[in-house]
Short mmCIF file of C-alpha atoms and ligand atoms in Angstrom, two decimals:
data_model
loop_
_atom_site.label_atom_id
_atom_site.label_comp_id
_atom_site.label_asym_id
_atom_site.label_seq_id
_atom_site.Cartn_x
_atom_site.Cartn_y
_atom_site.Cartn_z
CA MET C 67 79.50 108.99 161.34
CA GLN C 68 79.71 106.69 158.98
CA ASN C 69 78.29 109.24 155.43
CA LYS C 70 79.51 106.73 152.59
CA ILE C 71 77.89 103.91 152.78
CA ASN C 72 78.73 100.59 150.11
CA ILE C 73 76.28 98.18 149.72
CA GLY C 74 77.18 95.02 147.85
CA LEU C 75 74.69 93.48 145.80
CA ILE C 76 73.95 89.92 144.72
CA GLY C 77 72.11 88.86 141.76
CA ALA C 78 71.78 91.33 138.62
CA GLY C 79 68.13 89.32 137.67
CA THR C 80 65.04 91.16 137.63
CA VAL C 81 65.45 92.93 141.20
CA GLY C 82 68.37 93.52 140.99
CA SER C 83 69.02 95.32 138.23
CA GLY C 84 66.23 96.86 139.37
CA ALA C 85 67.72 98.14 142.43
CA TYR C 86 70.84 99.30 140.69
CA LYS C 87 68.62 100.89 139.08
CA VAL C 88 66.70 102.37 141.53
CA LEU C 89 70.29 103.74 143.84
CA LYS C 90 71.96 105.21 141.20
CA GLU C 91 68.58 107.20 139.45
CA ASN C 92 67.48 108.52 142.68
CA PHE C 93 71.28 108.43 144.48
CA ALA C 94 70.34 112.18 144.94
CA GLU C 95 66.72 112.10 146.67
CA ILE C 96 68.35 109.48 148.64
CA TYR C 97 71.23 111.62 149.47
CA ARG C 98 68.45 114.41 151.39
CA LYS C 99 66.64 111.43 153.29
CA THR C 100 69.65 110.15 154.92
CA GLY C 101 72.46 112.80 154.80
CA LYS C 102 74.85 109.59 153.57
CA GLU C 103 76.05 109.13 149.83
CA ILE C 104 74.74 105.53 148.89
CA ILE C 105 76.42 103.44 146.27
CA VAL C 106 76.74 100.16 144.98
CA PHE C 107 80.15 99.11 145.71
CA ALA C 108 79.97 95.60 143.71
CA LEU C 109 77.57 93.58 142.42
CA ALA C 110 77.89 89.52 142.42
CA GLU C 111 76.67 87.86 139.29
CA LYS C 112 77.72 84.52 138.24
CA ASP C 113 76.60 85.96 134.71
CA THR C 114 79.38 88.65 134.48
CA LYS C 115 78.59 89.28 130.79
CA ARG C 116 74.72 90.11 132.47
CA ALA C 117 76.46 92.16 135.43
CA LYS C 118 78.23 94.19 133.14
CA GLU C 119 75.14 95.73 131.72
CA VAL C 120 73.68 96.17 134.40
CA ALA C 121 76.37 98.21 135.87
CA ASP C 122 78.82 100.50 134.97
CA ASP C 123 82.57 100.34 135.58
CA LYS C 124 83.07 101.61 138.95
CA THR C 125 80.62 98.87 140.98
CA LEU C 126 83.16 95.94 141.05
CA ILE C 127 82.03 92.73 139.97
CA PHE C 128 82.39 89.58 141.45
CA GLU C 129 81.72 86.37 139.62
CA ASP C 130 82.10 84.71 143.48
CA ALA C 131 79.43 86.01 145.61
CA PHE C 132 81.19 84.69 148.82
CA ASP C 133 83.76 87.35 148.19
CA LEU C 134 81.25 89.63 147.78
CA VAL C 135 80.21 88.96 151.39
CA LYS C 136 83.64 88.95 152.78
CA ASP C 137 84.55 92.42 151.82
CA LYS C 138 85.52 93.85 154.55
CA ASN C 139 84.60 97.48 152.21
CA ILE C 140 81.10 96.62 151.96
CA HIS C 141 78.51 97.40 154.71
CA ILE C 142 75.34 96.06 153.65
CA VAL C 143 74.35 93.23 151.62
CA VAL C 144 71.64 92.60 149.19
CA GLU C 145 70.60 88.79 148.41
CA LEU C 146 68.37 89.30 145.56
CA ILE C 147 69.11 85.49 144.09
CA GLY C 148 66.11 83.86 145.71
CA GLY C 149 65.79 80.43 146.80
CA THR C 150 66.74 78.52 149.86
CA GLY C 151 70.12 76.98 148.95
CA ILE C 152 73.07 79.44 148.05
CA SER C 153 70.95 82.17 149.17
CA LYS C 154 70.92 80.97 152.37
CA ASP C 155 74.66 80.42 152.80
CA LEU C 156 75.37 83.60 152.20
CA VAL C 157 73.09 85.65 154.51
CA GLU C 158 74.67 83.65 157.01
CA GLU C 159 78.01 84.39 155.73
CA ALA C 160 77.50 88.15 155.33
CA ILE C 161 75.47 88.04 159.27
CA LYS C 162 78.60 86.56 160.45
CA ASN C 163 80.54 89.15 158.76
CA ASN C 164 78.87 91.40 160.40
CA LYS C 165 77.07 92.92 157.78
CA HIS C 166 73.37 93.96 157.73
CA VAL C 167 71.54 92.44 155.26
CA VAL C 168 68.72 92.99 152.84
CA THR C 169 66.54 90.90 151.03
CA ALA C 170 63.55 90.19 148.70
CA ASN C 171 63.77 86.54 149.31
CA LYS C 172 60.09 85.22 150.79
CA ALA C 173 61.24 81.93 150.48
CA LEU C 174 64.16 82.57 152.29
CA ILE C 175 62.48 84.46 155.53
CA ALA C 176 59.33 81.80 155.27
CA MET C 177 61.58 79.02 155.99
CA HIS C 178 64.56 80.06 157.93
CA GLY C 179 63.68 83.42 159.18
CA GLU C 180 63.68 82.40 163.05
CA GLU C 181 67.31 81.07 162.76
CA LEU C 182 68.93 83.97 160.15
CA VAL C 183 66.78 86.27 163.04
CA ASN C 184 68.86 84.08 165.80
CA LEU C 185 72.34 84.86 163.77
CA ALA C 186 71.80 88.49 163.04
CA THR C 187 70.97 89.54 167.11
CA LYS C 188 73.66 87.56 167.54
CA HIS C 189 75.49 89.32 165.57
CA ASN C 190 74.24 92.65 166.24
CA VAL C 191 73.24 93.42 162.72
CA ASN C 192 69.88 93.67 160.99
CA LEU C 193 68.31 91.60 158.75
CA CYS C 194 65.33 93.59 156.73
CA TYR C 195 62.56 91.79 154.10
CA GLU C 196 60.15 94.43 153.31
CA ALA C 197 60.34 92.96 149.71
CA ALA C 198 59.59 90.04 150.24
CA VAL C 199 56.17 90.82 151.19
CA ALA C 200 53.83 92.42 148.46
CA GLY C 201 56.65 93.50 146.40
CA GLY C 202 56.54 97.37 146.01
CA ILE C 203 53.65 97.58 149.00
CA PRO C 204 55.63 98.43 152.20
CA ILE C 205 53.51 95.80 154.14
CA VAL C 206 56.06 94.94 156.42
CA LYS C 207 56.55 98.11 157.66
CA ALA C 208 52.72 99.23 158.29
CA ILE C 209 52.06 96.14 159.81
CA ARG C 210 55.14 95.81 162.17
CA GLU C 211 55.35 100.00 162.65
CA GLY C 212 52.65 101.66 161.16
CA LEU C 213 49.53 99.50 163.35
CA ALA C 214 51.88 98.71 166.23
CA ALA C 215 49.53 100.15 168.68
CA ASN C 216 46.89 97.58 167.92
CA LYS C 217 46.29 94.20 168.45
CA ILE C 218 45.54 92.36 164.53
CA GLU C 219 42.86 90.76 164.04
CA TRP C 220 43.16 88.81 160.83
CA ILE C 221 44.88 89.56 157.34
CA ALA C 222 43.68 89.06 153.87
CA GLY C 223 46.04 89.69 150.79
CA ILE C 224 46.22 88.99 147.43
CA LEU C 225 49.88 88.36 147.57
CA ASN C 226 50.75 86.94 144.54
CA GLY C 227 50.68 89.09 141.19
CA THR C 228 51.22 86.07 138.84
CA THR C 229 48.03 84.20 140.20
CA ASN C 230 46.04 87.35 140.40
CA TYR C 231 47.04 87.99 136.47
CA ILE C 232 46.17 84.50 135.29
CA LEU C 233 42.60 85.25 137.29
CA THR C 234 42.33 88.78 135.13
CA GLU C 235 42.93 87.70 131.99
CA MET C 236 41.00 84.01 132.28
CA LYS C 237 38.27 86.04 133.43
CA GLU C 238 38.10 89.43 131.58
CA ASN C 239 39.22 88.00 128.07
CA ASN C 240 38.69 84.97 127.84
CA LEU C 241 42.89 84.04 127.92
CA SER C 242 43.59 80.17 128.67
CA PHE C 243 45.34 79.43 131.57
CA ASP C 244 48.19 78.24 130.17
CA VAL C 245 48.30 81.53 127.84
CA ALA C 246 47.89 83.74 130.95
CA LEU C 247 50.50 82.14 132.72
CA LYS C 248 52.92 82.94 130.14
CA GLN C 249 52.53 86.49 130.06
CA ALA C 250 53.40 86.40 133.14
CA GLN C 251 55.92 85.24 132.82
CA GLU C 252 57.11 87.31 129.99
CA LEU C 253 56.05 89.96 131.92
CA GLY C 254 58.55 89.00 134.70
CA PHE C 255 56.20 88.02 137.49
CA ALA C 256 56.52 84.88 137.84
CA GLU C 257 58.67 82.63 140.10
CA ALA C 258 61.55 80.57 138.34
CA ASP C 259 59.54 77.50 138.78
CA PRO C 260 55.93 79.17 138.56
CA THR C 261 54.62 76.38 139.99
CA PHE C 262 55.70 78.30 142.83
CA ASP C 263 53.01 80.78 141.84
CA ILE C 264 49.76 79.01 140.87
CA GLU C 265 50.20 76.05 143.37
CA GLY C 266 49.78 78.90 146.66
CA ILE C 267 53.26 78.64 147.49
CA ASP C 268 55.09 81.91 147.26
CA ALA C 269 51.56 83.07 148.92
CA ALA C 270 51.92 81.28 151.28
CA HIS C 271 55.17 82.36 152.11
CA LYS C 272 54.36 85.76 152.17
CA ILE C 273 51.33 85.19 154.58
CA THR C 274 53.31 82.65 157.10
CA ILE C 275 55.41 86.19 157.40
CA LEU C 276 52.95 88.20 157.55
CA ALA C 277 51.00 86.34 160.46
CA SER C 278 53.85 86.02 162.24
CA ILE C 279 55.05 90.13 162.37
CA ALA C 280 51.01 90.41 162.90
CA PHE C 281 50.53 87.62 165.74
CA GLY C 282 54.46 87.90 167.28
CA ILE C 283 53.99 83.85 166.40
CA PRO C 284 57.18 82.11 165.44
CA ILE C 285 57.09 81.58 161.50
CA ASN C 286 55.43 78.58 160.89
CA PHE C 287 55.52 77.74 157.05
CA LYS C 288 55.02 73.76 157.29
CA ALA C 289 51.65 74.35 159.25
CA THR C 290 49.80 76.97 156.31
CA HIS C 291 47.06 75.50 154.44
CA ILE C 292 47.95 76.22 150.93
CA GLU C 293 45.59 74.96 147.78
CA GLY C 294 46.28 77.08 144.66
CA ILE C 295 44.40 77.84 141.55
CA SER C 296 45.37 74.90 139.09
CA ASN C 297 42.02 72.91 139.76
CA LEU C 298 40.14 76.06 139.52
CA ASP C 299 37.54 75.52 136.96
CA GLN C 300 36.23 78.89 134.59
CA LYS C 301 32.23 77.60 135.40
CA ASP C 302 32.51 78.43 139.01
CA ILE C 303 34.47 82.14 138.09
CA ILE C 304 31.60 82.48 136.20
CA TYR C 305 28.99 80.72 138.63
CA ALA C 306 30.46 82.41 141.63
CA GLU C 307 30.32 86.14 139.62
CA GLU C 308 26.59 85.30 139.02
CA LEU C 309 25.86 85.20 142.93
CA GLY C 310 27.87 88.55 143.45
CA TYR C 311 31.73 87.38 144.16
CA LYS C 312 34.59 87.32 142.66
CA ILE C 313 37.03 84.37 143.06
CA LYS C 314 40.66 85.97 144.26
CA LEU C 315 43.69 83.92 145.82
CA LEU C 316 44.06 84.97 149.39
CA GLY C 317 46.96 84.71 152.22
CA ILE C 318 44.50 84.61 155.26
CA THR C 319 45.44 84.88 158.30
CA LYS C 320 43.42 85.19 161.67
CA PHE C 321 44.10 85.41 165.60
CA ASN C 322 41.93 84.07 167.73
CA ASN C 323 43.14 84.03 170.99
CA ASP C 324 44.70 80.70 171.65
CA SER C 325 44.55 79.54 168.07
CA VAL C 326 45.81 80.90 164.57
CA GLU C 327 44.06 80.40 161.27
CA LEU C 328 46.57 80.74 158.18
CA ARG C 329 45.58 79.46 154.38
CA VAL C 330 46.19 80.03 151.41
CA HIS C 331 43.23 79.42 148.82
CA PRO C 332 40.94 80.33 146.05
CA THR C 333 38.47 82.40 147.91
CA LEU C 334 35.08 84.34 146.92
CA ILE C 335 34.60 87.64 147.98
CA PRO C 336 31.83 89.77 147.44
CA GLU C 337 32.32 92.14 144.59
CA LYS C 338 31.71 95.37 146.12
CA ARG C 339 34.43 95.12 148.29
CA LEU C 340 37.81 97.15 146.82
CA VAL C 341 40.07 93.87 147.07
CA ALA C 342 37.36 91.82 144.92
CA ASN C 343 38.60 94.71 142.37
CA VAL C 344 42.17 94.32 142.79
CA ASP C 345 43.50 92.94 138.91
CA GLY C 346 45.72 92.43 136.91
CA PRO C 347 49.13 91.84 138.37
CA MET C 348 48.40 93.98 141.32
CA ASN C 349 48.65 93.32 145.61
CA ALA C 350 46.18 94.06 147.63
CA VAL C 351 46.67 93.47 151.59
CA LEU C 352 43.66 94.13 154.08
CA VAL C 353 44.68 94.33 157.77
CA GLN C 354 41.88 94.39 160.91
CA GLY C 355 43.72 96.07 163.72
CA ASP C 356 41.53 96.18 166.69
CA MET C 357 41.47 99.87 167.48
CA VAL C 358 42.30 101.42 163.43
CA GLY C 359 39.80 98.71 162.31
CA PRO C 360 40.58 97.73 158.53
CA THR C 361 42.94 99.06 156.71
CA LEU C 362 43.56 98.27 152.92
CA TYR C 363 47.30 98.47 151.20
CA TYR C 364 47.68 98.24 147.69
CA GLY C 365 50.59 98.53 144.50
CA ALA C 366 52.53 96.53 142.62
CA GLY C 367 53.36 93.19 144.18
CA ALA C 368 56.03 91.91 141.28
CA GLY C 369 58.16 93.60 138.62
CA ALA C 370 61.95 95.01 139.16
CA GLU C 371 60.99 98.32 140.48
CA PRO C 372 57.99 98.16 142.54
CA THR C 373 60.30 95.29 144.71
CA ALA C 374 63.29 97.85 143.74
CA SER C 375 61.34 100.30 145.75
CA ALA C 376 61.13 98.18 148.76
CA VAL C 377 64.53 97.03 148.59
CA VAL C 378 65.62 100.24 148.76
CA ALA C 379 63.66 101.68 151.47
CA ASP C 380 65.58 99.17 153.20
CA ILE C 381 68.39 100.38 152.68
CA ILE C 382 67.29 103.91 153.41
CA ASP C 383 66.12 102.79 156.69
CA LEU C 384 69.44 100.90 157.78
CA ALA C 385 71.49 103.95 156.13
CA ARG C 386 69.57 106.30 159.27
CA ASN C 387 70.20 103.54 161.56
CA LEU C 388 73.64 102.23 160.95
CA GLU C 389 74.75 103.06 164.65
CA LEU C 390 71.35 101.43 166.08
CA THR C 391 72.02 97.47 167.69
CA GLY C 392 70.46 95.36 169.82
CA THR C 393 67.46 96.83 171.49
CA ASN C 394 68.03 100.25 169.87
CA GLN C 395 66.38 99.12 166.37
CA ILE C 396 63.10 97.83 166.29
CA PRO C 397 62.53 93.98 166.37
CA ILE C 398 63.31 92.23 163.41
CA LEU C 399 59.56 90.11 163.65
CA GLY C 400 58.01 93.35 165.45
CA PHE C 401 57.77 91.48 168.97
CA ILE C 402 60.43 91.57 171.43
CA LYS C 403 62.43 87.97 171.10
CA ASP C 404 60.58 86.53 174.36
CA GLU C 405 57.58 87.73 173.45
CA ILE C 406 57.30 85.22 170.75
CA GLN C 407 54.90 82.76 171.89
CA THR C 408 53.80 79.79 170.09
CA LYS C 409 50.09 79.33 169.13
CA LYS C 410 48.12 76.23 167.41
CA ILE C 411 47.04 76.32 164.08
CA LEU C 412 44.23 74.99 163.56
CA SER C 413 43.58 72.68 160.81
CA ILE C 414 41.72 73.16 157.99
CA GLU C 415 39.07 70.97 159.19
CA ASP C 416 38.75 73.17 162.25
CA ILE C 417 38.11 76.68 160.50
CA THR C 418 34.82 77.51 160.18
CA SER C 419 33.13 79.60 156.43
CA GLU C 420 30.89 80.07 154.87
CA PHE C 421 30.95 77.46 151.83
CA TYR C 422 30.30 77.52 147.92
CA LEU C 423 29.44 73.98 146.53
CA ARG C 424 28.76 73.21 143.36
CA LEU C 425 27.13 69.37 142.91
CA SER C 426 27.31 67.79 139.90
CA MET C 427 23.99 65.33 139.67
CA LYS C 428 21.47 63.90 137.67
CA ASN C 429 18.69 65.93 136.40
CA GLU C 430 16.09 63.93 138.51
CA SER C 431 12.94 64.91 140.43
CA GLY C 432 13.15 64.81 144.21
CA VAL C 433 17.03 65.28 143.76
CA LEU C 434 17.07 68.65 145.35
CA ALA C 435 14.86 67.65 148.02
CA LYS C 436 17.51 64.83 148.77
CA ILE C 437 20.18 67.71 149.30
CA THR C 438 18.59 70.03 151.29
CA GLN C 439 17.57 67.07 153.82
CA ILE C 440 21.26 66.12 154.19
CA PHE C 441 21.84 69.95 155.22
CA ALA C 442 19.00 69.33 157.52
CA GLU C 443 19.88 66.76 159.45
CA HIS C 444 23.25 68.12 160.08
CA SER C 445 21.36 71.84 161.39
CA ILE C 446 23.08 73.43 158.75
CA SER C 447 21.22 76.13 156.41
CA ILE C 448 21.73 76.84 153.39
CA ASP C 449 21.78 80.60 151.95
CA ALA C 450 21.63 80.26 148.26
CA MET C 451 20.48 77.78 146.11
CA VAL C 452 21.01 77.22 142.26
CA GLN C 453 20.22 74.70 139.62
CA LYS C 454 21.35 75.90 136.27
CA GLU C 455 20.03 75.78 133.40
CA ILE C 456 20.69 72.06 131.57
CA GLN C 457 21.84 71.61 128.22
CA GLU C 458 19.44 70.28 125.60
CA ASP C 459 20.67 66.36 125.60
CA ASP C 460 22.10 66.78 128.66
CA LYS C 461 20.76 64.62 132.01
CA VAL C 462 23.63 66.30 134.43
CA VAL C 463 22.90 69.30 135.84
CA ASP C 464 25.22 71.54 138.45
CA ILE C 465 23.80 72.63 141.64
CA ILE C 466 24.91 75.86 143.27
CA LEU C 467 25.16 76.19 146.94
CA VAL C 468 25.99 78.89 149.55
CA THR C 469 26.20 77.44 153.05
CA SER C 470 25.87 79.65 156.17
CA ILE C 471 28.40 79.55 157.86
CA MET C 472 29.94 75.91 159.64
CA ILE C 473 32.96 74.52 160.46
CA GLU C 474 35.01 72.87 157.57
CA ARG C 475 35.04 69.02 158.89
CA ASP C 476 30.57 69.32 159.03
CA VAL C 477 31.26 70.84 155.13
CA ASN C 478 33.00 67.93 154.31
CA LYS C 479 30.42 64.93 155.90
CA ILE C 480 27.65 67.26 153.89
CA ILE C 481 29.62 66.22 151.01
CA ASN C 482 30.62 62.97 151.44
CA GLU C 483 26.86 62.03 151.97
CA ILE C 484 25.78 63.45 148.69
CA GLU C 485 28.40 62.43 146.50
CA VAL C 486 26.95 58.47 147.53
CA LEU C 487 23.53 59.18 146.05
CA PRO C 488 22.87 57.82 143.49
CA GLU C 489 22.30 60.45 141.58
CA SER C 490 25.83 62.20 142.16
CA GLN C 491 27.94 62.44 138.88
CA ASN C 492 31.09 63.85 139.53
CA LYS C 493 32.89 65.24 142.62
CA ALA C 494 32.06 68.34 144.28
CA VAL C 495 33.33 71.29 143.63
CA LYS C 496 34.07 72.96 147.27
CA LEU C 497 35.44 76.67 147.57
CA ARG C 498 35.57 79.23 150.71
CA ILE C 499 33.49 82.74 151.31
CA GLU C 500 35.21 85.58 152.92
CA GLN C 501 32.84 88.30 153.68
CA LEU C 502 36.04 90.56 154.68
CA ASN C 503 33.18 92.79 157.07
CA ARG C 504 34.11 91.64 160.43
N1 LIG A 672 56.25 85.65 141.98
C1 LIG A 672 55.90 86.53 142.76
C2 LIG A 672 54.34 87.41 142.36
C3 LIG A 672 56.81 87.73 142.57
O1 LIG A 672 54.02 86.90 140.76
O2 LIG A 672 53.91 87.99 143.10
C4 LIG A 672 56.37 88.71 144.06
O3 LIG A 672 56.83 87.76 144.49
#
């Protein structure tokens, strides 16, 4: 029985320094839970000055992380540099050297998870990635283990702290998009390349991983439909609020027997839902199981210590179960390999949803009649319709519509027909609505 466990930590950035701190400060607590002395044996960081600030002098510092992954003294390699370049090579090298790997790298798992899981299985080691999704919220374990008895029906989550922070600041404190983003960067929530946050890519990495472990499907990042918040107009946040909705960037995945929906986009959700009131950089994930019903997980989705909390929990799992290999361990993606089934990922045009539409029309009589006529011709009912008060001299008016549930392809046809009306002044804004109650 291995009683001393040596960690090789790669990266002394926000999460790396957080993991170092958690392992050191909670050493005794972790011992009580594992019966193992877990220490950071080595830290790899190109910026050795930074490494010396983070680590004490008992920790070996490696400038080259490839030396760390080969070191015979190390039992668990923890990759915390992010990205899909060198981090992939390092994780592969660690696995080939028969080390268990813990990573917080959502891009790596979403893009290369399949091959890394296969490699880990071949070498009889584990690959743990709790921190890759929703930072400190233990959502991977909740779905893979806590809800294992259920068929998961759908998941909807606020999975990106940066965009949730931006949306909250824009709405509550009237900050501009750029100022709110800069603050999120200063607070250490944003990705190295913040377009990953604001264009929905980071949330897409995370929902792709969750869809795989929830439904037992291959990790399919390329098929995920992704829209971010950079085109979101403050006007729509205000109009949505007047209709009783909040706008959140949601990652959504739904299972429909022979197909799966997998999408990230700004979404209107009723303001009375708990998840609508998750503000600032916080994350929340709503998971619907067929037996348990809805379950909601809330917590910090980014930042040094919350993310490190998930990283260290994975280290603790490994420490407790170091001897377990192959079929004795929890399947890395939650389902046994032969039972992972390919499902069609629906194109966005094939999903059904209610829609919020903002139409920009000339303020002339007969316009509303023409719009309702187009909807009637498609047999689609309108659940709400509001014409915004016009400013003096303003000849253009915003018309807000909420549709009943319909196929996105049909709403696109309706929009096309409205946009060619002579009264139409601008492209229509289309946002999806999720009631999150079924
Ligand atoms: N940039 C990410 C976020 C960090 O804002 O949520 C956590 O994955």
